[in-house]
Amino acid sequence: MALHSADIARFSWGALRGYPTRTVLMLVAMAIGVSAVVVLTSLGEGARLYVMDKFASLGTNLIIVIPGRSETAGINPSTMMGETPRDLTLDDALALTRSYKVRRISPINVGSARVTHAGRARDTVILGTSAEMLAIRHWELAQGKFIPKMDLDRATSVAVIGKKIRDELFGAERAIGKWLRIGDRRFRVIGIMGSEGRSIGVDVQEIVMIPVASAQQLFNTSSVFRILVEAKTREAIEPVKQFIIDTLQKRHQGKKDVTVITQDAVLATFDRILGALTYAVGGIAAISLAVAGILIMNVMLVAVSQRTAEIGLLKALGASPRHIITLILAEAFLLSSLGAIAGYLLGQLGSWIIRYAFPVLPAYAPAWAVLISLLVAIVTGLLFSLMPARRAARLDPVQALSRR
Amino acid sequence: MIELTHIHRNFQVGDQVVHALDDVTLNIAAGEYVSIMGPSGSGKSTLLNLLGLLDRPTSGTYRLNGRDVTSLSDIEQARVRNHEIGFVFQMFHLVPRLTAEENVELPLMLAGMPVEERRKKVASALKDLGLEARSHHRPEQLSGGQRQRVAIARATVTEPRVLLADEPTGNLDHKSGEDVIHILEQLNQRGITLIIVTHDLEMGQRAKRQLRMLDGRLHSDHSDGQPAELDHGAS
Ligand SMILES: Nc1ncnc2c1ncn2[C@@H]1O[C@H](COP(=O)(O)OP(=O)(O)O)[C@@H](O)[C@H]1O
Ligand SMILES: [Mg+2]
């Protein structure tokens, strides 16, 4: 004697409708639990994506070469002997292009200088760089052109200026094509950097960029401050890192005197921390969901004792213990699924509100969190109804029927 | 068809043992009309519950249609209850949220019968009891007599061979009670074995065979008005 599933569903649905207070109570408990998971994880995930995005805007698959060994900085024999670490040069940078795993490189020089035009002046950061920088940092020009592709050691007198610099020096006047003075040299403005404001550290609107060789002349140096290297793929980062170390060691007479950092490492740390945070809040919410299970158990126990006579009757009519367990669990399943769905919708509404209130946060609950919360809700609903269901199945029909 | 031999049913109440049934031996043939009478607490309901497999004896054997049913598993007993036995209770025991039709359908649903077949059986059971017009009413919308008729429809829709009724008129006024008894007797005339527990003497005497219980024992067993006193003192 097997019950038809349509009958099970109809009977359980009828039972739920027959006791609306109990049903609503359980639905609310479930819905709160599930929506808590959805909202909290969407918040955590939103924060993670926000930070990741900020970092990603520094550049993808980016490797930064810094002169000097940072790990052994304090006790480096060369520093002890009063030597300064060997500088990075443009030739070093050029040598780093000789791997097919390297997509592009850009050496940079940084300094500060006075920029003047038509009597107006301000001190600002000067960034010596190359044409590739635009692509490496995912920058976009507001107007004009960027530093043209050319040999790294060519010092042409062109400058790309930030929007704020333009506003301060040129006002409403058209800046492209005009000359300005940086220190004692003249440069022609060829491009304006807009506000995409996504970059951490530098505000491109407030700097002036010139070719790296020009910057070397300006600051009277033959070295470069950093070399930025972009690997072709994420997998290429490690081999490229090794390639950089080997190449520069060869070029520096066998000395390992550079530090290579990947922003991937930094990114990974943040990713881990924020990911863990999301898991943690999701976990806590899921636990609270499991606690809702205890409420479910109690409510189901009440349901069973409320319906003692009905269960006794079903037994008298030929329901086996298995039938009774099936019917009670079906009821719990229906209840927790409906609660879970309601909670899911509520949670989506919640994260929508978060996104509406904080547009920078991409607060979408991750799929795993949604899946787990639905699963936990349904499984706890069933698990915690097992005991009441068993109790119902064991009810003595004679006593169940004689009770009033 | 029903053979009880040396049935005992003891209840442990605190540290006292209550002998609700004390060595009951009884045979009932198919198609009989039996009433069970006796004072309150004499074991009538306990006996009926045992007959209906709602309860198991402490000792003794119960054979139903030649098969020993005392040793069956819960699942097998449930099947026997579903197929071979119909119950009518004093309290009707209709499920309040279900309509008359749905209440009658319950045993067929538990049997896993296909929907169309069920519909037909339910409709004809309700029709037999003059309840066609009430099939979509819920119990609260029905009178006591109508409720008991729905309960009878439910008990008979599976076409059981035995109908067990525990004080079926106990909660009804005289007129409805009479109606219900008439219905039950009609069913008996069509072949069903009918066993009614009652403490209404007049009602009990309508049965062709009348059992009297006293202190858990079968005190007397009249058939067709001819007393056949049981011998107690001997054992
Ligand atoms: N579940 C039970 N637990 C303890 N005693 C019971 C139980 N069921 C019945 N009894 C006792 O068994 C005896 C017979 O009960 P019952 O069959 O209900 O009597 P009747 O139906 O004739 O009034 C009574 O003394 C009653 O108290
Ligand atoms: Mg009784």
XYZ file of C-alpha atoms and ligand atoms in Angstrom:
667
model
C 0.000 0.000 0.000
C 1.798 3.050 -1.231
C 0.317 6.505 -0.977
C 0.090 8.481 -4.194
C 2.332 11.524 -4.047
C -0.538 13.733 -5.186
C -2.534 12.493 -2.188
C 0.366 13.114 0.161
C 0.726 16.645 -1.145
C -2.991 17.360 -0.996
C -3.373 15.932 2.494
C -0.346 17.832 3.870
C -1.449 21.038 2.221
C -4.873 20.608 3.785
C -3.288 20.008 7.187
C -1.205 23.178 6.851
C -4.246 25.217 5.924
C -6.180 23.659 8.751
C -3.805 25.201 11.320
C -2.956 28.641 9.935
C -1.338 30.069 13.085
C 1.103 27.246 13.380
C 1.813 27.313 9.658
C 2.462 31.042 9.571
C 4.674 30.838 12.637
C 6.870 28.202 11.072
C 6.964 29.934 7.727
C 8.152 33.104 9.428
C 10.834 31.252 11.410
C 12.131 29.592 8.266
C 11.887 32.717 6.173
C 13.839 34.790 8.677
C 16.596 32.198 8.820
C 16.929 31.868 5.076
C 16.685 35.572 4.377
C 19.355 36.223 7.014
C 21.735 33.930 5.176
C 20.928 35.521 1.845
C 21.267 39.107 3.071
C 24.400 38.587 5.159
C 26.260 36.657 2.501
C 25.254 39.130 -0.161
C 26.690 41.850 2.048
C 29.920 39.896 2.564
C 30.171 39.018 -1.092
C 29.445 42.602 -2.047
C 32.271 43.814 0.183
C 34.623 41.214 -1.267
C 33.802 42.095 -4.861
C 34.114 45.782 -4.058
C 37.627 45.363 -2.684
C 38.621 42.922 -5.430
C 37.468 45.385 -8.012
C 39.480 48.165 -6.420
C 42.561 45.987 -6.543
C 41.906 44.690 -10.002
C 41.904 48.246 -11.243
C 45.585 48.396 -10.349
C 46.084 45.985 -13.196
C 45.544 42.346 -13.991
C 48.276 39.742 -13.669
C 50.519 42.553 -12.551
C 54.063 42.016 -11.305
C 56.036 44.864 -9.785
C 59.827 44.913 -9.781
C 61.459 46.981 -7.055
C 65.202 47.542 -6.697
C 66.768 46.072 -3.537
C 65.975 42.918 -1.630
C 63.320 43.638 0.893
C 63.498 40.293 2.727
C 67.105 40.736 3.775
C 67.177 44.507 3.762
C 68.486 44.850 7.297
C 71.364 42.380 7.215
C 72.215 42.400 3.549
C 76.020 42.163 3.240
C 76.007 44.854 0.582
C 74.205 47.287 2.831
C 76.560 46.349 5.641
C 79.478 47.192 3.435
C 77.852 50.496 2.716
C 76.797 49.610 -0.815
C 73.427 50.692 -2.051
C 71.615 48.066 -4.108
C 72.124 48.334 -7.781
C 69.521 50.485 -9.503
C 67.093 49.275 -12.143
C 67.697 50.707 -15.584
C 65.778 51.081 -18.804
C 67.878 48.264 -20.229
C 66.756 46.048 -17.383
C 63.187 46.888 -18.295
C 63.831 46.143 -21.937
C 65.363 42.783 -21.061
C 62.135 41.813 -19.341
C 60.178 41.966 -22.590
C 62.059 38.908 -23.833
C 59.643 36.289 -22.626
C 56.580 35.223 -24.569
C 54.750 35.015 -21.254
C 55.126 38.748 -20.729
C 52.412 40.770 -22.379
C 53.732 44.253 -21.709
C 55.997 46.179 -19.414
C 56.323 49.741 -18.317
C 59.143 51.280 -16.321
C 58.156 54.198 -14.143
C 59.871 57.076 -12.491
C 58.252 59.236 -9.902
C 59.164 62.624 -8.649
C 57.629 65.920 -7.860
C 58.091 69.178 -9.684
C 56.547 72.552 -10.279
C 54.278 72.752 -13.298
C 53.527 76.136 -14.774
C 51.520 77.621 -17.584
C 50.763 81.230 -18.318
C 51.646 82.434 -14.864
C 49.713 79.730 -13.082
C 51.722 77.118 -11.176
C 51.411 74.166 -8.886
C 53.611 71.460 -7.429
C 52.575 68.003 -8.443
C 53.616 64.407 -8.890
C 55.365 63.690 -12.154
C 55.142 60.152 -13.425
C 57.631 59.056 -16.038
C 56.220 56.118 -17.917
C 55.595 54.558 -21.321
C 52.783 53.907 -23.757
C 52.005 50.520 -22.216
C 51.039 52.041 -18.887
C 47.563 52.904 -20.117
C 46.767 49.254 -20.834
C 48.527 47.893 -17.750
C 46.530 50.074 -15.385
C 43.286 49.918 -17.366
C 43.207 53.671 -17.562
C 41.132 55.637 -19.946
C 41.885 58.960 -21.484
C 39.367 61.747 -21.254
C 40.797 63.543 -24.248
C 43.681 63.474 -26.707
C 46.356 60.801 -26.839
C 48.569 58.994 -24.401
C 52.375 58.860 -24.505
C 53.123 57.354 -27.922
C 54.741 53.982 -28.487
C 58.461 54.572 -28.972
C 61.847 53.428 -27.739
C 62.046 53.680 -23.980
C 65.167 55.848 -24.096
C 63.641 58.498 -26.313
C 62.935 61.648 -24.400
C 60.189 63.519 -26.211
C 58.604 66.586 -24.730
C 55.011 65.483 -24.470
C 52.852 65.365 -21.377
C 49.541 63.802 -20.392
C 47.947 65.742 -17.579
C 45.206 65.011 -15.089
C 41.905 66.797 -15.338
C 42.408 68.740 -12.122
C 45.801 69.915 -13.281
C 44.233 71.080 -16.510
C 41.499 72.913 -14.654
C 44.018 74.654 -12.446
C 46.493 75.606 -15.135
C 44.275 76.128 -18.137
C 40.864 76.876 -16.681
C 38.326 76.936 -19.468
C 41.050 77.242 -22.082
C 41.767 74.321 -24.389
C 44.818 72.475 -23.069
C 45.620 69.945 -25.813
C 48.427 71.226 -28.023
C 49.445 73.897 -25.508
C 52.856 74.045 -23.897
C 53.544 73.921 -20.200
C 56.682 73.994 -18.157
C 57.795 71.245 -15.818
C 60.810 72.371 -13.834
C 62.927 74.040 -16.445
C 61.711 72.039 -19.442
C 58.864 72.620 -21.830
C 56.319 69.940 -22.688
C 53.396 69.922 -25.045
C 50.082 68.650 -23.649
C 48.801 65.740 -25.765
C 46.196 64.150 -23.525
C 43.971 64.583 -20.486
C 43.362 61.860 -17.904
C 39.737 61.652 -16.874
C 38.106 60.699 -13.677
C 37.675 57.032 -13.496
C 38.672 57.258 -9.842
C 38.942 53.527 -9.400
C 42.649 53.370 -8.799
C 43.987 52.888 -5.302
C 46.858 55.118 -4.256
C 47.145 57.581 -7.130
C 44.569 59.971 -8.279
C 45.308 60.208 -11.976
C 43.521 63.515 -12.110
C 46.255 65.138 -10.126
C 49.383 63.899 -11.845
C 51.350 64.734 -14.944
C 52.755 61.927 -17.057
C 55.730 62.212 -19.369
C 57.916 59.648 -21.198
C 60.175 57.794 -18.803
C 63.391 58.995 -20.481
C 62.203 62.588 -20.180
C 61.580 62.018 -16.499
C 65.099 60.653 -16.122
C 66.469 63.846 -17.620
C 64.176 65.976 -15.509
C 65.194 64.287 -12.276
C 68.752 63.817 -13.463
C 68.923 60.074 -12.931
C 69.762 57.003 -14.985
C 67.662 54.607 -12.966
C 63.992 53.756 -12.847
C 61.826 53.617 -9.735
C 59.792 50.477 -10.585
C 59.139 48.229 -13.520
C 55.577 47.067 -13.979
C 55.239 43.767 -15.817
C 51.998 42.267 -17.015
C 51.951 38.512 -17.481
C 49.814 37.098 -20.252
C 47.723 34.915 -17.979
C 47.178 34.293 -14.330
C 49.055 30.986 -14.644
C 51.995 32.792 -16.222
C 52.521 34.989 -13.164
C 54.795 32.529 -11.349
C 56.998 31.617 -14.326
C 57.278 35.291 -15.275
C 58.280 36.133 -11.738
C 61.030 33.518 -11.940
C 62.041 34.800 -15.361
C 62.385 38.321 -13.968
C 64.516 37.191 -11.047
C 66.788 35.078 -13.284
C 67.146 37.724 -15.959
C 67.968 40.522 -13.558
C 70.340 38.295 -11.577
C 72.261 37.618 -14.789
C 72.296 41.293 -15.667
C 73.415 42.292 -12.175
C 76.492 40.079 -12.036
C 74.762 37.226 -10.263
C 73.356 39.321 -7.436
C 69.771 38.803 -6.442
C 69.155 42.449 -5.712
C 65.572 43.014 -6.754
C 62.257 42.383 -5.107
C 59.416 41.059 -7.208
C 55.930 41.382 -5.798
C 52.770 40.241 -7.403
C 49.642 42.028 -6.563
C 48.038 38.652 -6.877
C 49.474 37.782 -3.490
C 47.938 40.857 -1.903
C 44.733 40.251 -3.743
C 44.652 36.626 -2.673
C 45.048 37.622 0.962
C 42.193 40.067 0.780
C 40.180 37.565 -1.152
C 40.766 34.976 1.531
C 39.971 37.299 4.408
C 36.790 38.655 2.881
C 35.793 35.261 1.575
C 36.249 33.821 5.053
C 34.174 36.654 6.415
C 31.365 35.821 4.019
C 31.574 32.166 4.970
C 31.554 33.143 8.630
C 28.472 35.339 8.472
C 26.808 32.810 6.209
C 27.692 30.093 8.656
C 26.373 32.002 11.628
C 23.144 32.698 9.805
C 22.921 29.046 8.799
C 23.353 28.037 12.414
C 20.543 30.362 13.394
C 18.579 28.608 10.692
C 19.349 25.284 12.316
C 18.199 26.746 15.611
C 14.934 27.508 13.876
C 14.804 23.743 13.508
C 14.260 23.401 17.244
C 11.275 25.676 16.957
C 10.055 23.515 14.121
C 10.429 20.420 16.244
C 8.354 21.922 19.007
C 5.718 23.171 16.658
C 5.530 19.777 14.977
C 5.236 18.110 18.363
C 2.337 20.387 19.153
C 0.902 19.579 15.743
C 1.106 15.884 16.481
C -0.564 16.172 19.855
C -3.189 18.529 18.426
C -3.999 15.898 15.876
C -3.695 12.825 18.050
C -7.242 11.753 17.303
C -6.706 12.245 13.583
C -3.569 10.119 13.637
C -5.342 7.439 15.652
C -8.148 7.500 13.135
C -5.789 7.152 10.195
C -4.297 4.137 11.900
C -7.726 2.637 12.456
C -8.448 3.170 8.766
C -5.345 1.230 7.829
C -2.444 3.667 7.913
C 0.822 1.924 8.721
C 3.523 3.654 10.794
C 5.285 4.370 7.515
C 2.217 6.145 6.152
C 2.028 8.332 9.235
C 5.725 9.228 9.068
C 5.386 9.987 5.363
C 2.433 12.294 5.926
C 4.043 14.183 8.814
C 7.352 14.559 7.002
C 5.569 15.678 3.856
C 3.916 18.357 5.909
C 7.275 19.434 7.346
C 8.836 19.376 3.895
C 6.077 21.499 2.442
C 6.299 23.896 5.338
C 10.065 24.299 5.251
C 10.197 24.561 1.456
C 7.563 27.271 1.456
C 9.388 29.002 4.295
C 12.676 28.686 2.453
C 11.216 30.124 -0.732
C 9.624 32.984 1.178
C 12.956 33.566 2.916
C 14.780 33.511 -0.384
C 12.476 36.152 -1.835
C 12.742 38.213 1.335
C 16.526 37.897 1.235
C 16.662 38.967 -2.400
C 14.558 41.971 -1.513
C 16.954 42.703 1.361
C 20.031 42.583 -0.839
C 18.250 44.668 -3.435
C 17.668 47.282 -0.744
C 21.367 47.146 0.171
C 22.349 47.619 -3.452
C 19.883 50.455 -3.740
C 21.227 52.154 -0.610
C 24.909 51.497 -1.410
C 25.240 51.367 -5.178
C 29.008 50.733 -4.987
C 28.428 47.399 -3.230
C 27.593 44.602 -5.659
C 25.566 42.876 -2.930
C 24.406 39.685 -4.618
C 24.128 36.567 -2.488
C 26.519 33.960 -3.879
C 24.878 30.880 -5.361
C 26.460 28.583 -2.801
C 24.912 30.584 0.032
C 21.462 30.496 -1.525
C 21.759 26.789 -2.207
C 23.042 25.984 1.257
C 20.448 28.073 3.035
C 17.629 26.422 1.088
C 19.138 23.031 1.743
C 19.736 23.685 5.432
C 16.180 24.961 5.808
C 14.632 21.916 4.202
C 16.963 19.427 5.835
C 16.499 20.891 9.315
C 12.772 21.042 8.715
C 12.770 17.339 7.892
C 15.324 16.313 10.481
C 13.606 18.040 13.333
C 10.258 16.635 12.287
C 11.569 13.118 12.333
C 11.166 12.825 16.074
C 7.593 14.165 16.138
C 6.778 11.964 13.139
C 8.134 8.871 14.861
C 6.173 9.740 17.943
C 3.037 10.045 15.846
C 3.735 6.715 14.187
C 4.100 5.047 17.560
C 0.848 6.479 18.944
C -1.415 3.844 20.356
C -4.553 4.179 18.228
C -6.875 3.120 21.034
C -5.644 5.820 23.352
C -5.383 8.341 20.554
C -9.017 7.779 19.652
C -10.340 7.710 23.194
C -8.748 11.028 24.062
C -10.816 14.121 23.679
C -14.476 -16.215 10.621
C -13.468 -14.762 13.973
C -11.879 -17.171 16.430
C -10.614 -15.897 19.783
C -8.991 -18.444 22.064
C -8.018 -17.750 25.666
C -7.537 -14.051 25.073
C -6.143 -12.015 27.948
C -5.544 -8.320 27.926
C -3.874 -6.834 30.989
C -3.163 -3.188 31.628
C -0.506 -2.083 34.037
C -1.882 0.847 36.027
C 0.699 1.982 38.531
C 1.698 -1.208 40.292
C -1.676 -2.805 39.729
C -2.573 -5.060 36.857
C -6.058 -4.562 35.420
C -7.461 -7.615 33.674
C -9.503 -5.856 31.012
C -10.043 -9.158 29.227
C -9.795 -12.363 31.200
C -9.643 -15.576 29.227
C -12.108 -14.772 26.486
C -12.812 -17.532 23.978
C -15.274 -16.669 21.250
C -16.181 -17.679 17.707
C -18.175 -15.479 15.380
C -19.248 -16.736 11.973
C -19.359 -14.663 8.811
C -22.555 -12.631 8.459
C -23.515 -12.738 12.125
C -25.148 -9.832 13.934
C -23.658 -9.641 17.399
C -24.185 -7.146 20.191
C -21.828 -6.819 23.122
C -23.383 -5.474 26.299
C -22.291 -5.127 29.870
C -21.605 -2.516 32.516
C -19.094 0.242 31.995
C -15.530 -0.961 32.452
C -16.390 -4.589 31.747
C -14.052 -4.788 28.756
C -16.419 -4.291 25.810
C -14.289 -1.661 24.069
C -11.099 -3.562 24.785
C -12.611 -6.609 23.116
C -13.762 -4.614 20.112
C -10.359 -2.950 19.741
C -8.701 -6.348 19.748
C -11.112 -7.584 17.110
C -10.262 -4.516 15.050
C -6.494 -5.031 15.441
C -6.156 -1.674 17.115
C -4.731 -3.477 20.114
C -2.833 -6.691 20.732
C -3.764 -9.258 23.372
C -1.406 -9.960 26.258
C -1.873 -13.649 25.519
C -4.140 -15.897 23.476
C -4.657 -16.175 19.750
C -6.923 -14.377 17.328
C -7.641 -15.949 13.969
C -9.399 -13.870 11.357
C -10.579 -15.730 8.258
C -8.396 -18.651 9.236
C -5.241 -16.594 9.615
C -3.492 -15.920 12.907
C -3.416 -12.120 12.976
C -1.927 -11.619 16.443
C 1.588 -12.230 15.191
C 1.373 -10.001 12.106
C 3.686 -7.016 11.774
C 2.342 -3.466 12.170
C 2.333 -3.004 8.407
C 0.440 -6.237 7.772
C -2.044 -5.447 10.521
C -2.601 -2.020 8.975
C -3.379 -3.719 5.691
C -5.874 -6.067 7.333
C -7.557 -3.112 9.057
C -7.751 -1.302 5.774
C -9.126 -4.174 3.693
C -11.140 -6.352 6.011
C -12.393 -4.250 8.890
C -14.619 -1.224 9.163
C -14.926 0.921 12.308
C -17.740 3.117 13.511
C -17.023 5.147 16.643
C -19.173 6.843 19.218
C -17.394 10.153 18.546
C -17.651 9.736 14.739
C -13.990 10.740 14.398
C -14.332 12.612 11.167
C -11.389 14.830 10.191
C -12.837 18.310 10.709
C -11.006 20.039 7.871
C -12.049 17.474 5.277
C -15.387 17.337 3.482
C -17.692 14.337 3.823
C -16.418 13.080 0.493
C -12.780 13.453 1.509
C -13.388 11.735 4.828
C -14.949 8.782 3.083
C -12.067 8.725 0.627
C -9.401 8.371 3.351
C -9.235 4.562 3.615
C -9.091 4.286 -0.179
C -6.322 6.880 -0.289
C -4.390 4.878 2.292
C -4.918 1.777 0.146
C -3.338 3.606 -2.777
C -6.375 3.130 -5.011
C -6.368 5.056 -8.317
C -8.305 8.305 -8.219
C -11.102 7.502 -10.694
C -11.908 4.218 -9.009
C -11.986 5.987 -5.662
C -14.340 8.690 -6.892
C -16.843 6.100 -8.036
C -16.736 4.143 -4.799
C -17.008 7.240 -2.640
C -19.936 8.550 -4.649
C -21.812 5.287 -4.421
C -21.082 4.882 -0.688
C -22.414 8.379 -0.022
C -25.413 7.709 -2.219
C -26.235 4.489 -0.361
C -26.433 6.495 2.831
C -28.476 9.305 1.303
C -25.652 11.810 1.598
C -25.140 12.827 -2.058
C -26.220 16.366 -1.297
C -23.824 16.580 1.640
C -20.681 15.335 -0.030
C -18.994 18.744 -0.051
C -19.972 19.664 3.486
C -17.493 19.628 6.297
C -18.414 17.766 9.518
C -19.280 20.982 11.370
C -21.953 21.630 8.744
C -23.603 18.262 9.375
C -25.947 17.005 12.074
C -24.893 14.195 14.412
C -26.854 11.617 12.489
C -25.383 12.778 9.203
C -21.892 12.666 10.654
C -22.361 9.102 11.782
C -23.681 8.226 8.355
C -20.543 9.702 6.797
C -18.524 7.591 9.246
C -20.466 4.502 8.187
C -19.854 5.331 4.539
C -16.163 5.608 5.344
C -16.199 2.280 7.212
C -17.936 0.456 4.370
C -16.378 2.049 1.289
C -13.584 -0.527 1.361
C -16.202 -3.308 1.399
C -14.902 -4.898 4.577
C -16.181 -8.232 5.848
C -16.530 -7.071 9.433
C -18.060 -3.883 10.734
C -17.189 -2.967 14.321
C -19.265 -0.282 16.029
C -18.471 0.978 19.541
C -21.582 2.658 20.941
C -22.459 4.081 17.511
C -25.577 5.774 18.827
C -24.058 6.997 22.094
C -23.828 10.573 20.881
C -27.067 10.691 18.904
C -30.618 11.550 19.729
C -33.115 8.710 19.719
C -34.359 9.251 16.179
C -30.937 9.505 14.558
C -29.809 6.541 16.644
C -32.621 4.445 15.237
C -31.700 5.489 11.710
C -28.088 4.521 12.237
C -29.033 1.134 13.678
C -31.327 0.521 10.707
C -28.530 1.319 8.319
C -26.148 -1.000 10.123
C -28.725 -3.786 10.139
C -29.311 -3.335 6.431
C -25.618 -3.714 5.843
C -25.699 -6.890 7.913
C -28.577 -8.213 5.819
C -26.402 -7.709 2.764
C -23.805 -9.984 4.317
C -21.459 -7.936 6.434
C -20.563 -9.316 9.864
C -21.803 -6.723 12.343
C -20.549 -6.394 15.908
C -22.029 -3.596 18.002
C -21.010 -2.557 21.501
C -23.847 -0.872 23.339
C -25.217 -0.449 26.781
C -28.666 0.295 25.467
C -30.513 -2.912 26.314
C -33.273 -2.360 23.774
C -30.762 -1.847 21.019
C -28.633 -4.771 22.084
C -31.596 -7.109 22.071
C -32.246 -6.473 18.403
C -29.108 -8.472 17.607
C -29.498 -12.124 16.787
C -26.647 -12.911 19.111
C -26.083 -11.081 22.359
C -22.887 -11.208 24.383
C -22.682 -9.925 27.956
C -19.359 -8.928 29.451
C -18.677 -8.764 33.153
C -15.295 -7.933 34.704
C -13.417 -8.807 31.556
C -15.107 -12.142 31.120
C -17.704 -13.284 28.661
C -20.613 -13.671 31.032
C -23.339 -14.844 28.709
C -23.908 -15.606 25.051
C -27.573 -15.670 23.882
C -28.395 -16.633 20.378
C -31.776 -15.791 18.859
C -33.211 -15.128 22.287
C -32.164 -18.534 23.573
C -29.899 -18.107 26.537
C -26.733 -20.135 26.544
C -25.153 -19.276 29.885
C -21.434 -19.760 30.006
C -20.012 -21.895 32.737
C -17.722 -19.821 34.903
C -17.186 -21.588 38.178
C -15.626 -24.653 36.587
C -12.230 -23.193 35.861
N -5.214 1.866 28.216
C -5.699 1.436 29.397
N -4.909 1.536 30.468
C -5.349 1.081 31.660
N -6.519 0.545 31.856
C -7.342 0.416 30.813
C -6.968 0.867 29.517
N -7.983 0.616 28.667
C -8.949 0.056 29.398
N -8.568 -0.074 30.673
C -9.339 -0.704 31.751
O -9.848 -1.929 31.279
C -11.146 -2.107 31.703
C -12.077 -2.308 30.537
O -12.186 -1.109 29.817
P -13.122 -0.927 28.554
O -12.894 -2.038 27.632
O -12.955 0.437 28.029
O -14.582 -1.069 29.197
P -16.009 -0.770 28.548
O -15.808 -0.415 27.140
O -16.765 -2.027 28.744
O -16.580 0.334 29.351
C -11.510 -0.900 32.562
O -11.286 -1.233 33.906
C -10.529 0.136 32.104
O -10.235 1.003 33.167
Mg -16.308 1.419 26.105
